[in-house]
Amino acid sequence: AQSVSQHNHHVILSEAASLELGCNYSYGGTVNLFWYVQYPGQHLQLLLKYFSGDPLVKGIKGFEAEFIKSKFSFNLRKPSVQWSDTAEYFCAVNARRGGGNKLTFGTGTQLKVEL
Amino acid sequence: DGGITQSPKYLFRKEGQNVTLSCEQNLNHDAMYWYRQDPGQGLRLIYYSQIVNDFQKGDIAEGYSVSREKKESFPLTVTSAQKNPTAFYLCASARGDTQYFGPGTRLTVL
């Protein structure tokens, strides 16, 4: 069975600091990878996704993520965070199996950006 | 206005009662999903449906039931057999391999 690990459960940064959130998955086959964000009181929103091609993918609001196949990782980065980036971030993996298109989520990272 | 709607936003029930959570989408997506979100545990898949009149169990289906009689609707029933039903429930629908989420229903069982 596939699994997703997010090692940082709580991260506190000052505005303008750089961000990197770790995500590792375990699955031997081909995967699609996602980062979702949940701002306080809002829907879970798609930040970015990787299906194939360039392993460095860019998403909304200045976020990017790099797929490193050899490390089974898909870390999320942002060079300079803003207070409005305070949210919970979820990494997710999709591996087609048994006819289903199912996402497996990590446990989430709560990011707080201080002014 | 296209999207996924879940109602109600907050729901309170007494222990031992069944309760049905609504999920509707007007995005013309074939696939729909139900997840449960608990603090520190991420999202866990309860049930999913790839097409009308068909659905499969996810990772934590015990104590839950679903139906998919219409493409637009995928209601979830939390039965009295679910041992710990208090949680935040999220519905999603998918275009291709990308899932889009509704606003969620917070269920509290007293």
XYZ file of N, CA, C and O in Angstrom, chain B residues 17-98:
328
model
N -27.768 7.861 16.475
C -28.585 8.277 15.342
C -27.783 8.196 14.051
O -26.595 8.532 14.036
N -28.447 7.773 12.983
C -27.827 7.873 11.667
C -27.966 9.307 11.176
O -28.933 10.002 11.495
N -27.020 9.735 10.365
C -27.083 11.081 9.800
C -26.547 11.044 8.374
O -25.586 10.318 8.088
N -27.183 11.805 7.476
C -26.769 11.838 6.073
C -26.210 13.199 5.714
O -26.848 14.229 5.950
N -25.021 13.185 5.137
C -24.343 14.399 4.684
C -24.524 14.523 3.172
O -24.340 13.552 2.433
N -24.825 15.734 2.759
C -25.109 15.977 1.355
C -23.861 16.434 0.611
O -23.038 17.183 1.137
N -23.711 15.983 -0.634
C -22.668 16.472 -1.533
C -23.235 16.547 -2.941
O -23.729 15.543 -3.468
N -23.181 17.735 -3.505
C -23.683 17.950 -4.861
C -22.614 18.666 -5.682
O -21.934 19.555 -5.162
N -22.492 18.273 -6.971
C -21.560 18.970 -7.849
C -22.229 19.224 -9.201
O -23.000 18.407 -9.684
N -21.914 20.383 -9.767
C -22.443 20.708 -11.099
C -21.303 20.885 -12.096
O -21.407 21.684 -13.030
N -20.229 20.156 -11.870
C -19.048 20.231 -12.726
C -19.040 19.150 -13.798
O -18.092 19.065 -14.580
N -20.064 18.314 -13.794
C -20.175 17.209 -14.743
C -19.037 16.191 -14.590
O -18.623 15.548 -15.566
N -18.533 16.071 -13.361
C -17.487 15.091 -13.099
C -18.103 13.711 -12.868
O -19.135 13.590 -12.199
N -17.438 12.694 -13.401
C -17.938 11.331 -13.197
C -17.611 10.804 -11.806
O -18.412 10.118 -11.192
N -16.405 11.077 -11.333
C -15.948 10.472 -10.084
C -16.190 11.398 -8.903
O -16.008 12.614 -8.982
N -16.602 10.783 -7.797
C -16.808 11.527 -6.544
C -16.259 10.731 -5.380
O -16.177 9.502 -5.439
N -15.899 11.455 -4.313
C -15.180 10.856 -3.193
C -15.654 11.449 -1.872
O -16.048 12.605 -1.814
N -15.544 10.642 -0.825
C -15.750 11.127 0.531
C -14.496 10.843 1.353
O -13.964 9.725 1.358
N -14.054 11.909 2.064
C -12.914 11.797 2.960
C -13.331 12.245 4.355
O -14.224 13.074 4.525
N -12.583 11.763 5.295
C -12.723 12.204 6.678
C -11.398 12.860 7.088
O -10.319 12.317 6.794
N -11.490 14.043 7.720
C -10.290 14.740 8.172
C -10.318 14.847 9.678
O -11.264 15.386 10.260
N -9.287 14.343 10.332
C -9.117 14.448 11.771
C -7.797 15.159 12.040
O -6.828 14.972 11.291
N -7.716 15.948 13.102
C -6.471 16.678 13.395
C -5.278 15.730 13.479
O -5.322 14.710 14.153
N -4.216 16.084 12.763
C -2.993 15.303 12.811
C -3.015 14.017 12.012
O -2.035 13.265 12.025
N -4.134 13.751 11.314
C -4.216 12.497 10.546
C -4.420 12.715 9.059
O -4.556 11.754 8.308
N -4.473 13.935 8.625
C -4.685 14.173 7.204
C -6.084 13.770 6.782
O -7.023 13.769 7.589
N -6.237 13.432 5.511
C -7.520 13.011 4.980
C -7.482 11.515 4.701
O -6.512 11.010 4.139
N -8.536 10.829 5.074
C -8.629 9.396 4.821
C -9.877 9.096 4.003
O -10.948 9.616 4.290
N -9.726 8.236 3.029
C -10.788 7.949 2.067
C -11.821 7.006 2.666
O -11.475 5.914 3.153
N -13.091 7.404 2.568
C -14.177 6.588 3.107
C -14.796 5.742 1.995
O -14.852 4.522 2.069
N -15.300 6.398 0.966
C -15.920 5.749 -0.189
C -15.621 6.577 -1.419
O -15.379 7.776 -1.327
N -15.690 5.923 -2.577
C -15.582 6.660 -3.823
C -16.454 5.998 -4.880
O -16.813 4.819 -4.771
N -16.768 6.810 -5.889
C -17.642 6.338 -6.965
C -17.086 6.836 -8.293
O -16.873 8.038 -8.453
N -16.868 5.917 -9.214
C -16.332 6.301 -10.515
C -17.449 6.651 -11.497
O -17.254 7.446 -12.423
N -18.609 6.012 -11.331
C -19.742 6.269 -12.218
C -21.034 6.105 -11.431
O -21.032 5.552 -10.322
N -22.109 6.539 -12.017
C -23.424 6.419 -11.376
C -23.746 4.951 -11.105
O -23.387 4.071 -11.892
N -24.397 4.712 -9.983
C -24.841 3.375 -9.567
C -23.693 2.422 -9.262
O -23.892 1.196 -9.238
N -22.519 2.972 -9.014
C -21.372 2.139 -8.653
C -20.520 2.889 -7.646
O -20.292 4.095 -7.801
N -20.052 2.186 -6.608
C -19.172 2.812 -5.637
C -18.329 1.726 -4.970
O -18.680 0.535 -4.985
N -17.193 2.144 -4.426
C -16.262 1.221 -3.781
C -15.872 1.740 -2.406
O -15.836 2.957 -2.172
N -15.522 0.810 -1.531
C -15.043 1.176 -0.206
C -13.645 1.755 -0.299
O -12.809 1.312 -1.088
N -13.415 2.736 0.546
C -12.077 3.266 0.696
C -11.376 2.592 1.859
O -11.647 1.446 2.195
N -10.494 3.348 2.514
C -9.674 2.773 3.570
C -10.387 2.652 4.916
O -9.989 1.859 5.769
N -11.435 3.458 5.108
C -12.104 3.463 6.421
C -13.613 3.452 6.259
O -14.329 4.262 6.804
N -14.148 2.488 5.499
C -15.569 2.465 5.156
C -16.480 1.963 6.275
O -17.692 2.192 6.240
N -15.933 1.312 7.276
C -16.783 0.716 8.308
C -17.604 1.768 9.036
O -17.063 2.773 9.522
N -18.915 1.522 9.101
C -19.801 2.457 9.788
C -20.352 3.554 8.896
O -21.066 4.433 9.366
N -20.045 3.493 7.611
C -20.520 4.473 6.643
C -21.237 3.763 5.492
O -20.969 2.597 5.213
N -22.136 4.485 4.823
C -22.747 3.979 3.594
C -22.964 5.136 2.633
O -23.029 6.302 3.053
N -23.027 4.828 1.344
C -23.210 5.848 0.313
C -24.192 5.342 -0.730
O -24.526 4.159 -0.776
N -24.614 6.258 -1.579
C -25.392 5.913 -2.764
C -24.952 6.850 -3.884
O -24.443 7.942 -3.632
N -25.170 6.416 -5.110
C -24.825 7.276 -6.260
C -25.899 7.041 -7.324
O -25.697 6.396 -8.342
N -27.066 7.595 -7.063
C -28.197 7.443 -7.978
C -28.185 8.470 -9.099
O -28.794 8.276 -10.152
N -27.504 9.581 -8.866
C -27.393 10.635 -9.872
C -25.938 11.043 -9.988
O -25.177 11.001 -9.002
N -25.561 11.495 -11.146
C -24.181 11.911 -11.370
C -23.794 13.071 -10.460
O -22.668 13.172 -10.000
N -24.769 13.943 -10.179
C -24.474 15.161 -9.438
C -24.381 14.960 -7.932
O -23.905 15.832 -7.217
N -24.874 13.833 -7.430
C -25.068 13.695 -5.999
C -24.408 12.434 -5.436
O -24.505 11.353 -6.033
N -23.785 12.581 -4.264
C -23.091 11.446 -3.644
C -23.246 11.584 -2.124
O -22.299 11.923 -1.414
N -24.423 11.290 -1.585
C -24.639 11.461 -0.142
C -23.949 10.376 0.685
O -23.849 9.218 0.259
N -23.499 10.787 1.853
C -22.825 9.889 2.785
C -23.663 9.754 4.051
O -24.039 10.768 4.641
N -23.940 8.515 4.452
C -24.649 8.282 5.705
C -23.669 7.766 6.744
O -22.947 6.788 6.498
N -23.637 8.465 7.868
C -22.829 8.036 9.001
C -23.758 7.255 9.919
O -24.724 7.814 10.449
N -23.527 5.983 10.055
C -24.454 5.150 10.824
C -24.041 5.066 12.289
O -22.927 5.464 12.667
N -24.926 4.500 13.076
C -24.642 4.352 14.504
C -23.515 3.354 14.746
O -22.967 3.279 15.851
N -23.141 2.596 13.710
C -22.054 1.628 13.848
C -20.676 2.280 13.788
O -19.672 1.655 14.135
N -20.625 3.534 13.357
C -19.336 4.235 13.294
C -18.958 4.628 14.716
O -19.658 5.401 15.379
N -17.819 4.134 15.175
C -17.470 4.271 16.588
C -17.038 5.670 16.985
O -17.186 6.075 18.139
N -16.494 6.402 16.072
C -15.998 7.740 16.402
C -16.379 8.705 15.279
O -15.522 9.114 14.504
N -17.642 9.064 15.170
C -18.103 9.810 13.997
C -17.784 11.304 13.999
O -17.871 11.942 12.953
N -17.430 11.855 15.135
C -17.155 13.294 15.189
C -15.910 13.591 14.380
O -14.821 13.097 14.684
N -16.065 14.404 13.320
C -14.955 14.688 12.409
C -15.401 15.734 11.400
O -16.569 16.132 11.356
N -14.463 16.133 10.553
C -14.727 17.026 9.431
C -14.770 16.159 8.178
O -13.824 15.429 7.894
N -15.890 16.243 7.435
C -16.091 15.379 6.273
C -15.994 16.204 4.994
O -16.664 17.229 4.835
N -15.156 15.745 4.085
C -14.926 16.446 2.829
C -15.353 15.584 1.655
O -15.029 14.398 1.594
N -16.053 16.201 0.740
C -16.463 15.560 -0.503
C -15.612 16.124 -1.629
O -15.227 17.298 -1.598
N -15.308 15.306 -2.606
C -14.531 15.762 -3.753
C -15.099 15.151 -5.021
O -15.772 14.118 -4.988
N -14.831 15.815 -6.129
C -15.116 15.223 -7.429
C -13.866 15.378 -8.272
O -12.986 16.199 -7.959
N -13.783 14.598 -9.342
C -12.529 14.573 -10.092
C -12.742 14.745 -11.584
O -13.676 14.173 -12.175
N -11.849 15.550 -12.153
C -11.699 15.614 -13.605
C -10.342 14.987 -13.912
O -9.300 15.512 -13.497
N -10.367 13.876 -14.595
C -9.127 13.141 -14.810
C -8.558 12.692 -13.480
O -9.262 12.160 -12.621
N -7.268 12.971 -13.283
C -6.601 12.543 -12.048
C -6.588 13.630 -10.973
O -5.947 13.468 -9.941
N -7.251 14.728 -11.192
C -7.223 15.844 -10.244
C -8.549 15.953 -9.519
O -9.602 16.027 -10.144
